[in-house]
Amino acid sequence: MLNFSVGPVMMEQETLRIGSEQIPYFRTEQFSETMIENEVLLKKLTHATEASRVIFLTGSGTAAMEAAVINIFNENDKLLVVNGGSFGARFKEICDVHGLSAEELHLNFGETLKSEHLEKYDRKGFTGFLLNVHETSTGILYDMNLVKEFCERNQLILVADAISSFLADPYDMSEYGVNATILSSQKALALPPGMSFVLLDEKAQERVLQNKVKSLYFNFKNYLADGLRGQTPYTPAVGVLLQLRERLLAIEHVGTDKTIEKVAYIAQDFRTRMKQLPLELAPGSSFSNAITPLRPTGEITADRICNYLRDDYQIYVCPNGGSLSKVLFRVGHIGAITIDDNRKLIEAFLDMQKKGLL
Amino acid sequence: MLNFSVGPVMMEQETLRIGSEQIPYFRTEQFSETMIENEVLLKKLTHATEASRVIFLTGSGTAAMEAAVINIFNENDKLLVVNGGSFGARFKEICDVHGLSAEELHLNFGETLKSEHLEKYDRKGFTGFLLNVHETSTGILYDMNLVKEFCERNQLILVADAISSFLADPYDMSEYGVNATILSSQKALALPPGMSFVLLDEKAQERVLQNKVKSLYFNFKNYLADGLRGQTPYTPAVGVLLQLRERLLAIEHVGTDKTIEKVAYIAQDFRTRMKQLPLELAPGSSFSNAITPLRPTGEITADRICNYLRDDYQIYVCPNGGSLSKVLFRVGHIGAITIDDNRKLIEAFLDMQKKGLL
């Protein structure tokens, strides 16, 4: 099996080795030390401020998106949500479910966020800004410096979902002025799915402490308090957190820049090789290194390409859902993927082409 | 390491083997089949009705407790919560956070639920009943036939947290008239923590479909809909779900009764062997097979016993929190524990006794 999906992705041998070990009891000093190390390393790798804290939430990325929104904002806020695809739409849906006032900055398929989009919302009384650094459904990577300037001049609390961008594209929480960053285990961290992480700067923490949250499981106050001694309020995915420590140490050892460069290199290699194929890059001028969104130029639809690759070559790429299912599919470049794996994928495409399927 | 904690517990070799494998992409027919098999098997092992459904929620047991409560009940309900320890108290806290009307049936430490406790609440306008089949903090196992009768004659919706009882004690959702059962991966299922399961009978499903839930992640409507095709709305802990299938098949092969008998046998063996030690069973007349709650009779406190076992013998037992930390600790009997492991634990106790520590 070769997995070019966007998560869960292929894991390193050391991660798998830890996955084969018994999980220890976790209400211990030893596990607390691991958790405190995880917090320090996640802060370092995201360039969070010294005073930032990390919430370790057992759940999918959506759980962390929802928990971040309801812990940081309330009915006095007016939020601007960038909706350039299904994950932007999800942020809006979360706001709606909780009765939070949220306006959508809608981008068309493949459209990049520009200053003219943002200028319309200047001095309109917004208090918060929600976006997905990389809109995973289309591959578009937003310009965080643009977002930073807009949020600074309007004094907005900035909540960024960096789930599929972290460790694939440069990310600097301090430089971008991000108040809360949402991460998940199964993307470029290349761990099993099940854990999500929310980094909170001082301002976000203040909001969390003042806010009244109508949830027990999602109440960050309890996580902040227990986190001081390296624990969580409820049993976390202990195994994934042990794998996280190993991964973070390995990434720190290599360096975040080098880790990102590797993903960029794999992505660039694939994008160069695919030029010989009847596939074209989806519209857009700025893509994440995490994935390459592709449109078939022949008669075959995108979903059928995904099915052929799976059935005939045991290669998994990422189909799109909903209205994009026939016109778009995505090839991931995160996880334990190599240039040789790219070569195998291209060979499969060429073979399909030879058979008249592509 | 020997782990006699109450979860995460020691896992079987086959579970660990799957933990060492790459996690496949999950939006596939193959994974859907696995999930549908998981649903069928979980229903079979809990004796759920044919029309029952299973919610696969990525999160801790508390996430599932909260999600079950807010999906099944609303502000028109009047709930009775059995609070015989910290997990009963958690159900009450969840109701309070969500503004649900809930009265506590308080039991003292070691007190068992009796008909005279329940009779006081007859014909008082209650609509729902919440309890932990096994109150994990004290070891007390409630009489589900008593609960069934009370709920039937008062026509209450019965939500039962069977997290630490399932596969350790006999459990029959249909026989007990339970409308919703909450389970978690890291107890007697002996899987890594991270996944929880909520079984809903027809009545509970009706309530879910009619209710308005102020949460996206916890909204069971989406899980019910996607579950029809063996999928979940958000990326689940795929690896744990693959391990679940293998475990459920293995348990089905051996038989649920035999699986429970094995836990009962390990528990009985420990309880017989411990009679030679200066430890006594905590108060109570009916205990779960999952754990033995113990009180030291000598001068040493319960928490120090746990620390000695950990530091000097690499054996983990389960300390109690809060006001019980010095007087109570618990020895678990779930997971891949053997009679030989019991013997090693007893030897450690005897060695402590010889050294004058117990």
XYZ file of C-alpha atoms in Angstrom:
716
model
C 0.000 0.000 0.000
C 1.115 3.519 -0.837
C -0.830 6.278 0.851
C -0.791 9.768 -0.721
C -3.898 10.853 1.186
C -4.044 13.951 3.381
C -4.323 12.002 6.614
C -3.950 9.562 8.151
C -0.613 9.521 6.305
C 2.238 7.026 6.234
C 4.121 6.896 9.516
C 7.820 6.525 10.293
C 9.127 3.174 11.594
C 9.806 4.634 15.033
C 6.183 5.787 15.329
C 4.998 2.294 14.382
C 7.382 0.739 16.891
C 5.843 2.782 19.721
C 2.411 1.778 18.384
C 3.369 -1.847 19.012
C 4.170 -1.241 22.691
C 1.947 -1.548 25.748
C 0.501 1.784 26.850
C 1.557 2.689 30.383
C -0.668 4.022 33.132
C -0.624 7.785 32.636
C -1.401 9.449 35.948
C 2.311 9.375 36.695
C 5.170 11.837 36.921
C 6.841 10.148 33.990
C 3.898 10.789 31.682
C 3.543 14.325 33.037
C 7.144 14.966 32.018
C 6.396 13.665 28.517
C 3.412 15.992 28.268
C 5.346 19.020 29.461
C 8.027 18.199 26.896
C 5.306 17.902 24.227
C 4.029 21.345 25.187
C 7.496 22.944 25.065
C 8.286 21.340 21.694
C 4.936 22.192 20.057
C 5.408 25.807 21.142
C 8.940 25.840 19.777
C 7.994 24.317 16.426
C 5.088 26.752 15.890
C 7.140 29.750 17.132
C 4.574 30.418 19.833
C 5.271 33.064 22.461
C 6.911 31.965 25.710
C 3.659 32.453 27.641
C 1.620 30.335 25.218
C -0.012 27.140 26.404
C -1.108 23.976 24.613
C -4.473 22.227 25.005
C -4.222 18.483 24.331
C -7.684 17.453 23.191
C -8.619 13.861 22.392
C -10.707 14.223 19.252
C -10.663 15.001 15.550
C -9.523 18.348 14.165
C -13.158 19.459 14.021
C -13.434 18.924 17.779
C -10.496 21.284 18.259
C -11.943 23.846 15.812
C -15.248 23.850 17.692
C -13.636 23.886 21.123
C -11.327 26.780 20.149
C -14.218 28.858 18.806
C -16.497 28.389 21.841
C -13.701 28.904 24.365
C -12.351 32.077 22.791
C -15.481 33.796 21.506
C -18.960 34.515 22.821
C -22.165 36.312 21.825
C -20.462 39.724 22.152
C -18.110 38.917 19.293
C -18.482 39.594 15.615
C -16.448 37.159 13.581
C -15.113 37.134 10.050
C -14.664 33.667 8.562
C -12.678 33.018 5.393
C -14.636 30.406 3.444
C -12.644 29.157 0.489
C -13.771 25.535 0.708
C -15.249 22.890 2.958
C -13.036 23.601 5.963
C -13.809 27.327 5.861
C -17.484 26.382 5.629
C -17.016 24.205 8.703
C -15.789 27.175 10.762
C -18.910 29.082 9.708
C -21.123 26.128 10.594
C -19.565 25.961 14.072
C -20.289 29.669 14.625
C -23.883 29.212 13.448
C -24.511 26.183 15.667
C -23.396 28.192 18.680
C -25.276 31.331 17.748
C -22.101 33.352 17.247
C -22.340 36.299 14.885
C -20.149 35.389 11.912
C -19.850 36.811 8.427
C -18.357 34.834 5.562
C -15.626 36.139 3.301
C -16.419 33.831 0.425
C -13.713 32.888 -2.072
C -14.406 31.085 -5.305
C -12.790 27.744 -6.054
C -9.090 28.409 -6.499
C -9.296 32.069 -5.554
C -6.548 33.336 -3.274
C -7.166 35.762 -0.411
C -6.110 39.291 -1.476
C -5.998 42.672 0.237
C -9.002 43.893 -1.778
C -11.053 41.047 -0.265
C -10.093 42.108 3.215
C -10.347 45.886 2.802
C -14.131 45.671 2.536
C -14.231 44.454 6.122
C -12.030 47.189 7.614
C -13.594 49.148 10.512
C -16.799 47.131 10.413
C -16.776 46.223 14.099
C -15.346 42.737 13.772
C -13.625 41.295 16.854
C -12.381 37.941 15.613
C -11.002 36.281 12.474
C -11.148 32.576 11.627
C -9.296 30.909 8.811
C -7.708 27.694 7.658
C -4.078 28.524 6.860
C -4.288 25.907 4.151
C -7.804 25.202 2.848
C -7.276 21.457 2.613
C -10.118 20.886 0.180
C -8.560 23.016 -2.584
C -4.871 23.196 -1.708
C -4.913 26.989 -1.444
C -2.440 28.433 1.067
C -3.419 31.851 2.400
C -0.997 34.748 2.782
C -0.602 34.983 6.538
C 1.215 38.327 6.364
C -1.848 39.834 4.722
C -4.057 38.281 7.396
C -1.745 39.548 10.116
C -1.913 43.153 8.846
C -5.696 43.061 8.587
C -6.093 41.585 12.077
C -3.605 44.034 13.583
C -5.152 47.156 12.146
C -8.639 45.966 13.175
C -7.467 44.511 16.501
C -8.983 41.105 15.824
C -8.388 37.880 17.727
C -6.916 35.555 15.095
C -7.735 31.837 15.271
C -5.889 29.788 12.642
C -6.482 26.166 11.741
C -3.009 25.054 10.660
C -3.958 21.354 10.726
C -2.835 20.485 7.207
C -0.207 23.230 6.859
C 1.904 22.745 9.975
C 5.298 21.231 9.078
C 4.404 21.382 5.384
C 4.610 25.184 5.009
C 6.528 27.767 7.056
C 4.413 28.786 10.065
C 5.242 31.339 12.725
C 2.559 31.995 15.295
C 4.394 35.027 16.736
C 5.321 36.583 13.396
C 1.781 36.137 12.035
C 0.235 37.412 15.261
C -1.912 34.308 15.613
C -3.689 34.079 18.959
C -4.779 30.452 18.665
C -3.416 27.702 16.413
C -5.220 24.416 15.823
C -3.216 21.280 14.957
C -4.002 17.617 14.544
C -1.968 14.432 14.897
C -2.594 12.744 11.545
C -1.251 15.331 9.064
C 2.431 16.255 8.674
C 3.076 15.170 12.259
C 2.424 11.719 10.740
C 0.885 10.178 13.836
C -2.282 8.106 14.128
C -5.456 10.225 14.157
C -7.155 10.879 17.494
C -5.371 13.825 19.098
C -5.680 17.530 18.369
C -3.787 20.444 19.834
C -4.739 24.064 20.390
C -1.961 26.566 21.092
C -3.188 29.625 22.957
C -1.216 32.839 23.328
C -1.722 35.095 26.382
C -4.615 36.984 24.833
C -6.431 33.782 23.883
C -5.836 32.373 27.371
C -7.319 35.512 28.929
C -10.421 35.046 26.818
C -10.647 31.370 27.766
C -10.429 32.198 31.457
C -13.116 34.892 31.229
C -15.483 32.963 28.976
C -18.358 30.774 30.121
C -18.330 27.612 28.012
C -21.407 25.419 27.779
C -19.465 22.173 27.573
C -17.575 20.054 30.064
C -15.387 18.117 27.638
C -14.462 21.198 25.611
C -13.885 23.524 28.560
C -10.292 24.665 28.122
C -10.122 26.037 31.687
C -9.811 22.489 33.025
C -7.162 21.629 30.428
C -5.140 24.767 31.259
C -5.245 23.954 34.983
C -4.380 20.241 34.674
C -1.826 20.974 31.961
C 0.304 22.874 34.465
C 1.243 19.486 35.976
C 1.414 17.738 32.594
C -1.996 16.082 32.779
C -5.367 16.259 31.023
C -8.804 16.255 32.681
C -9.885 13.056 30.877
C -8.034 9.970 29.631
C -6.211 11.110 26.470
C -4.958 8.986 23.567
C -1.864 8.165 25.639
C -0.186 6.132 22.902
C -0.408 8.951 20.362
C 1.033 11.378 22.926
C 4.034 9.094 23.449
C 4.476 8.890 19.674
C 4.145 12.692 19.519
C 7.079 13.194 21.860
C 9.315 10.988 19.747
C 8.242 12.769 16.552
C 8.688 16.242 17.990
C 12.177 15.382 19.252
C 13.076 13.962 15.838
C 11.744 17.058 14.057
C 13.545 19.359 16.480
C 16.744 17.428 15.861
C 16.473 17.807 12.074
C 15.090 21.332 12.359
C 11.637 22.633 11.448
C 12.963 24.373 8.335
C 14.578 21.189 7.033
C 11.401 19.229 7.791
C 9.342 21.670 5.752
C 11.966 21.732 2.985
C 11.640 17.968 2.668
C 7.876 18.209 2.139
C 8.409 21.074 -0.342
C 10.981 18.968 -2.178
C 8.630 15.962 -2.429
C 5.828 18.256 -3.625
C 8.091 19.969 -6.175
C 9.361 16.632 -7.435
C 5.791 15.413 -7.972
C 4.670 18.646 -9.613
C 7.588 18.458 -12.058
C 7.041 14.793 -12.896
C 3.274 15.190 -13.386
C 3.801 17.663 -16.235
C 4.093 14.704 -18.606
C 0.580 13.565 -17.625
C -2.858 14.635 -18.845
C -3.474 16.278 -15.500
C -3.313 19.939 -14.615
C -2.889 21.837 -11.420
C -6.186 23.108 -10.041
C -6.724 26.870 -10.295
C -4.879 28.997 -7.785
C -1.628 30.863 -7.495
C -0.471 29.777 -4.060
C -0.554 26.182 -2.921
C 0.451 24.427 0.261
C 3.324 21.966 0.031
C 1.034 19.468 1.758
C -0.938 18.525 -1.328
C -1.224 18.997 -5.069
C -4.811 19.472 -6.255
C -5.255 18.051 -9.752
C -7.789 18.257 -12.539
C -7.944 15.548 -15.190
C -7.809 17.051 -18.699
C -9.066 13.925 -20.462
C -12.482 12.305 -20.320
C -12.023 10.331 -17.119
C -13.447 11.901 -13.973
C -11.383 12.587 -10.853
C -13.249 10.100 -8.660
C -12.674 7.296 -11.160
C -8.947 8.050 -11.233
C -8.865 7.637 -7.443
C -10.733 4.329 -7.706
C -8.425 2.948 -10.434
C -5.331 3.848 -8.444
C -6.764 2.118 -5.390
C -8.068 -1.012 -7.094
C -5.379 -1.642 -9.693
C -2.259 -0.224 -8.040
C -3.046 -0.203 -4.266
C -2.238 3.494 -4.247
C -4.413 5.863 -2.278
C -4.822 9.490 -3.303
C -7.437 11.825 -1.914
C -10.769 12.233 -3.686
C -12.744 15.448 -3.235
C -16.260 15.441 -1.912
C -19.463 17.117 -2.976
C -19.526 19.265 -6.103
C -15.790 18.842 -6.748
C -15.790 15.033 -6.725
C -15.647 14.624 -10.489
C -13.286 17.501 -11.317
C -10.696 17.423 -8.538
C -8.516 15.006 -6.616
C -5.526 15.566 -4.422
C -2.107 13.999 -4.035
C -0.561 14.393 -0.590
C 3.111 15.034 0.116
C 3.124 14.695 3.902
C 4.091 11.703 6.030
C 6.780 9.135 5.287
C 6.629 9.636 1.498
C 9.774 9.400 -0.650
C 10.845 10.435 -4.143
C 10.707 6.760 -5.005
C 7.045 6.687 -3.936
C 6.385 9.647 -6.252
C 8.018 7.683 -9.042
C 5.712 4.723 -8.383
C 2.665 6.961 -8.480
C 3.763 8.540 -11.780
C 4.419 5.069 -13.193
C 0.879 4.060 -12.239
C -0.487 7.152 -13.999
C 1.611 6.368 -17.106
C 0.378 2.802 -17.041
C -3.217 4.032 -16.844
C -2.465 6.346 -19.766
C -1.032 3.444 -21.787
C -4.221 1.523 -21.137
C -6.230 4.489 -22.369
C -7.674 5.149 -18.945
C -6.191 8.569 -18.315
C 5.991 -3.327 33.506
C 2.784 -4.816 34.889
C -0.330 -2.665 34.577
C -3.246 -3.329 36.936
C -4.772 0.097 36.291
C -8.345 0.613 35.112
C -7.360 1.872 31.666
C -5.415 2.050 29.486
C -4.915 -1.631 30.286
C -2.531 -4.240 28.913
C -3.311 -5.181 25.328
C -3.199 -8.520 23.522
C -0.348 -9.230 21.073
C -2.693 -9.079 18.087
C -3.847 -5.580 19.097
C -0.212 -4.471 19.365
C 0.582 -5.997 15.997
C -2.124 -3.906 14.329
C -0.762 -0.896 16.229
C 2.550 -1.422 14.429
C 0.961 -1.251 10.969
C 0.449 1.700 8.653
C -3.039 3.185 8.900
C -4.891 3.028 5.584
C -6.904 5.809 4.004
C -10.380 5.412 5.459
C -12.869 6.924 3.023
C -13.033 3.551 1.295
C -15.505 0.712 0.964
C -13.103 -1.561 2.761
C -13.066 0.625 5.867
C -16.823 1.097 5.641
C -17.202 -2.686 5.795
C -15.002 -2.803 8.880
C -17.149 -0.144 10.540
C -20.400 -1.872 9.713
C -18.942 -5.076 11.136
C -17.916 -3.141 14.266
C -21.476 -1.875 14.637
C -23.005 -5.347 14.241
C -20.566 -6.887 16.717
C -20.905 -4.154 19.356
C -24.679 -4.541 19.183
C -24.397 -8.302 19.512
C -22.001 -8.177 22.474
C -24.173 -5.674 24.391
C -27.410 -7.503 23.475
C -28.755 -4.368 21.846
C -32.014 -4.495 19.905
C -31.864 -5.170 16.174
C -32.799 -1.562 15.378
C -30.094 -0.105 17.610
C -27.301 1.989 16.119
C -23.772 2.771 17.244
C -22.150 6.209 17.329
C -18.371 6.036 16.896
C -17.035 9.129 18.623
C -13.363 10.025 18.668
C -12.824 11.198 22.228
C -12.583 10.131 25.853
C -15.437 8.462 27.716
C -16.420 11.855 29.117
C -16.932 13.149 25.574
C -19.364 10.298 24.961
C -21.140 10.891 28.285
C -21.614 14.562 27.438
C -22.611 13.901 23.838
C -25.149 11.245 24.875
C -26.741 13.557 27.443
C -27.086 16.574 25.127
C -28.316 14.516 22.170
C -30.949 12.594 24.106
C -32.208 15.173 26.599
C -33.221 18.821 26.532
C -34.637 21.547 28.773
C -38.027 19.783 28.924
C -36.502 16.801 30.705
C -36.170 16.168 34.399
C -33.287 13.809 35.089
C -32.334 11.601 37.995
C -28.594 10.984 38.326
C -27.141 8.290 40.564
C -24.081 9.812 42.217
C -22.102 7.195 44.080
C -18.673 8.566 43.242
C -16.707 10.740 40.856
C -18.248 9.354 37.640
C -21.784 9.834 38.935
C -20.774 13.367 39.892
C -19.513 13.861 36.334
C -22.934 13.047 34.869
C -24.459 15.645 37.207
C -21.814 18.213 36.209
C -22.615 17.633 32.523
C -26.322 18.252 33.176
C -25.519 21.422 35.125
C -23.194 22.803 32.434
C -25.971 22.404 29.863
C -28.716 23.779 32.083
C -30.565 20.463 32.215
C -32.754 19.876 35.249
C -31.097 17.056 37.176
C -31.510 15.768 40.699
C -28.865 13.679 42.412
C -29.545 10.385 44.111
C -26.532 10.537 46.394
C -24.992 7.345 47.721
C -22.379 7.272 50.451
C -18.981 5.716 49.830
C -19.540 1.976 49.450
C -23.326 2.221 49.563
C -25.198 0.095 47.036
C -28.284 1.282 45.207
C -31.406 -0.212 46.822
C -35.122 -0.093 46.088
C -35.702 2.204 49.089
C -33.352 4.755 47.497
C -35.340 4.680 44.286
C -38.853 4.584 45.735
C -38.495 8.168 46.950
C -38.312 9.255 43.326
C -41.360 7.381 42.070
C -44.023 9.506 40.355
C -42.032 12.708 40.757
C -42.151 13.698 37.091
C -38.708 12.456 36.072
C -38.188 11.711 32.377
C -34.641 10.367 32.304
C -32.226 8.325 34.406
C -28.425 8.481 34.255
C -26.072 6.072 35.935
C -22.690 4.423 35.708
C -23.325 0.677 35.686
C -20.057 0.323 37.563
C -18.996 3.402 39.547
C -15.325 3.063 38.648
C -14.075 5.201 41.522
C -15.408 2.846 44.233
C -15.864 -0.497 42.457
C -19.593 -0.618 43.229
C -21.686 -2.416 40.601
C -25.318 -1.344 40.530
C -28.240 -3.756 40.295
C -29.507 -3.163 36.771
C -32.693 -5.170 37.320
C -33.649 -2.751 40.072
C -32.860 0.179 37.778
C -34.850 -1.412 34.961
C -37.955 -1.804 37.139
C -37.738 1.786 38.381
C -37.272 3.169 34.867
C -40.060 1.017 33.448
C -42.653 1.958 36.024
C -41.734 5.649 35.698
C -41.254 5.500 31.920
C -37.778 6.991 32.028
C -35.211 7.106 29.275
C -32.277 5.140 30.689
C -28.728 6.193 29.772
C -26.090 3.853 31.159
C -22.345 4.417 31.199
C -21.025 0.852 30.974
C -17.473 2.007 30.195
C -15.691 0.046 32.922
C -18.273 -2.731 33.264
C -18.684 -3.915 29.670
C -17.019 -7.312 29.183
C -16.152 -7.450 32.902
C -19.708 -7.981 34.201
C -22.767 -9.423 32.469
C -24.541 -6.684 30.516
C -27.723 -6.942 28.490
C -29.039 -3.738 27.006
C -32.351 -5.299 25.983
C -32.945 -7.161 29.235
C -32.118 -4.069 31.325
C -34.203 -1.835 29.101
C -31.278 0.521 28.525
C -31.939 3.134 25.836
C -28.354 4.326 25.453
C -25.120 2.595 26.450
C -21.774 4.374 26.617
C -18.547 2.422 26.054
C -14.895 3.303 25.671
C -11.940 1.632 23.960
C -9.418 1.447 26.803
C -11.240 -0.658 29.401
C -12.080 -4.372 29.023
C -12.009 -3.975 25.240
C -8.275 -3.519 25.923
C -7.603 -1.130 23.058
C -5.644 2.124 23.096
C -7.667 5.056 24.485
C -9.170 7.531 22.025
C -12.463 6.053 20.837
C -15.827 5.933 22.570
C -19.054 4.293 21.463
C -22.666 5.141 22.160
C -25.307 2.506 21.412
C -28.746 3.977 20.842
C -31.962 1.977 20.804
C -34.946 3.128 18.719
C -36.312 5.395 21.427
C -32.962 7.076 21.946
C -32.539 7.514 18.176
C -35.970 9.154 17.972
C -34.916 11.618 20.633
C -31.624 12.310 18.829
C -33.430 13.032 15.582
C -35.917 15.390 17.239
C -33.444 17.201 19.453
C -31.599 20.411 18.631
C -27.993 20.031 19.706
C -25.783 23.058 20.206
C -22.635 21.330 18.992
C -21.279 20.310 15.611
C -18.800 17.672 16.750
C -21.218 16.072 19.200
C -24.261 16.141 16.919
C -25.274 12.488 16.659
C -27.562 13.190 13.681
C -24.516 13.445 11.423
C -23.022 10.262 12.871
C -26.282 8.348 12.386
C -26.510 9.467 8.758
C -22.860 8.784 7.834
C -22.868 5.565 9.842
C -25.394 4.063 7.441
C -22.545 3.766 4.931
C -19.945 2.818 7.549
C -18.377 6.252 7.842
C -18.018 9.029 10.431
C -18.432 12.780 9.818
C -14.854 13.544 10.941
C -11.568 11.624 10.789
C -11.838 8.970 13.517
C -9.026 7.141 15.314
C -8.827 4.742 12.344
C -6.143 2.546 13.885
C -8.177 1.914 17.042
C -11.215 1.049 14.913
C -9.192 -1.563 13.020
C -7.979 -2.969 16.336
C -11.591 -2.926 17.559
C -12.737 -5.157 14.750
C -10.084 -7.744 15.498
C -10.925 -7.667 19.235
C -14.670 -7.941 18.702
C -14.221 -10.904 16.371
C -11.941 -12.587 18.908
C -14.420 -11.956 21.733
C -17.311 -13.191 19.630
C -15.308 -16.329 18.836
C -14.654 -17.081 22.517
C -18.098 -15.891 23.559
C -19.073 -12.892 25.682
C -19.918 -15.097 28.674
C -16.526 -16.785 28.592
C -14.803 -13.409 28.217
C -16.581 -12.110 31.305
C -15.921 -15.364 33.183
C -12.211 -14.909 32.571
C -12.261 -11.429 34.143
C -14.351 -12.779 37.047
C -11.855 -15.606 37.509
C -8.866 -13.242 37.579
C -10.724 -10.994 40.047
C -11.710 -13.936 42.265
C -8.173 -15.281 42.206
C -6.825 -11.917 43.337
C -9.474 -11.477 46.019
C -8.665 -14.917 47.458
C -4.904 -14.377 47.399
C -5.114 -10.918 48.988
C -6.726 -12.325 52.141
C -3.234 -13.058 53.489
C -2.344 -9.351 53.231
C -3.008 -6.430 55.569
C -5.498 -5.047 53.059
C -9.259 -5.207 53.160
C -11.970 -4.872 50.583
C -13.512 -1.418 50.540
C -17.057 -1.204 51.929
C -19.803 -2.451 49.659
C -21.706 -5.633 48.976
C -21.602 -5.772 45.204
C -18.464 -5.175 43.192
C -17.642 -5.175 39.515
C -15.251 -7.851 38.313
C -13.272 -5.033 36.670
C -11.508 -3.887 39.825
C -10.952 -4.634 43.485
C -11.045 -1.516 45.690
C -8.729 -1.930 48.674
C -8.147 -0.234 51.997
C -4.822 -0.638 53.796
C -5.313 -1.761 57.415
C -1.806 -0.857 58.557
C -0.221 2.576 58.934
C 0.790 3.108 55.329
C -1.564 5.214 53.209
C -3.095 4.003 49.940
C -1.253 6.531 47.768
C 2.121 5.487 49.203
C 1.360 1.835 48.455
C 0.740 2.786 44.811
C 4.018 4.714 44.684
C 6.064 1.860 46.205
C 4.607 -0.645 43.771
C 5.466 1.649 40.894
C 8.962 2.637 41.992
C 10.236 -0.621 43.497
C 8.372 -3.250 41.471
C 7.354 -1.508 38.206
C 3.770 -2.487 38.945
C 0.967 -0.004 38.328
C -2.226 -0.124 40.366
C -4.833 2.613 40.383
C -4.706 5.325 43.055
C -7.892 7.156 44.007
C -8.175 10.896 43.743
C -9.481 13.586 46.059
C -10.673 12.692 49.539
C -10.160 8.956 48.986
C -6.500 9.185 47.953
C -5.093 8.063 51.301
C -7.676 5.415 52.183
C -8.388 3.667 48.884
C -6.606 2.226 45.875
C -7.790 -0.124 43.157
C -6.399 -3.220 41.460
C -7.738 -3.817 37.953
C -8.581 -7.199 36.468
C -9.297 -6.200 32.868
C -6.991 -6.368 29.851
C -4.345 -8.984 29.131
C -3.801 -9.879 32.826
C -3.028 -13.462 33.906
C -3.107 -15.482 37.129
C 0.669 -15.342 36.999
C 0.488 -11.537 36.971
C -1.729 -11.697 40.080
C 0.904 -13.885 41.716
C 3.600 -11.303 40.940
C 1.511 -8.534 42.448
C 0.853 -10.566 45.617
C 4.592 -11.342 45.841
C 5.333 -7.622 45.645
C 2.854 -6.960 48.462
C 4.413 -9.750 50.558
C 7.872 -8.329 49.905
C 6.665 -4.898 51.032
C 5.221 -6.530 54.140
C 8.540 -8.271 54.894
C 10.279 -4.900 54.642
C 7.770 -3.462 57.103
C 6.209 -1.220 54.469
C 2.710 -2.681 54.392
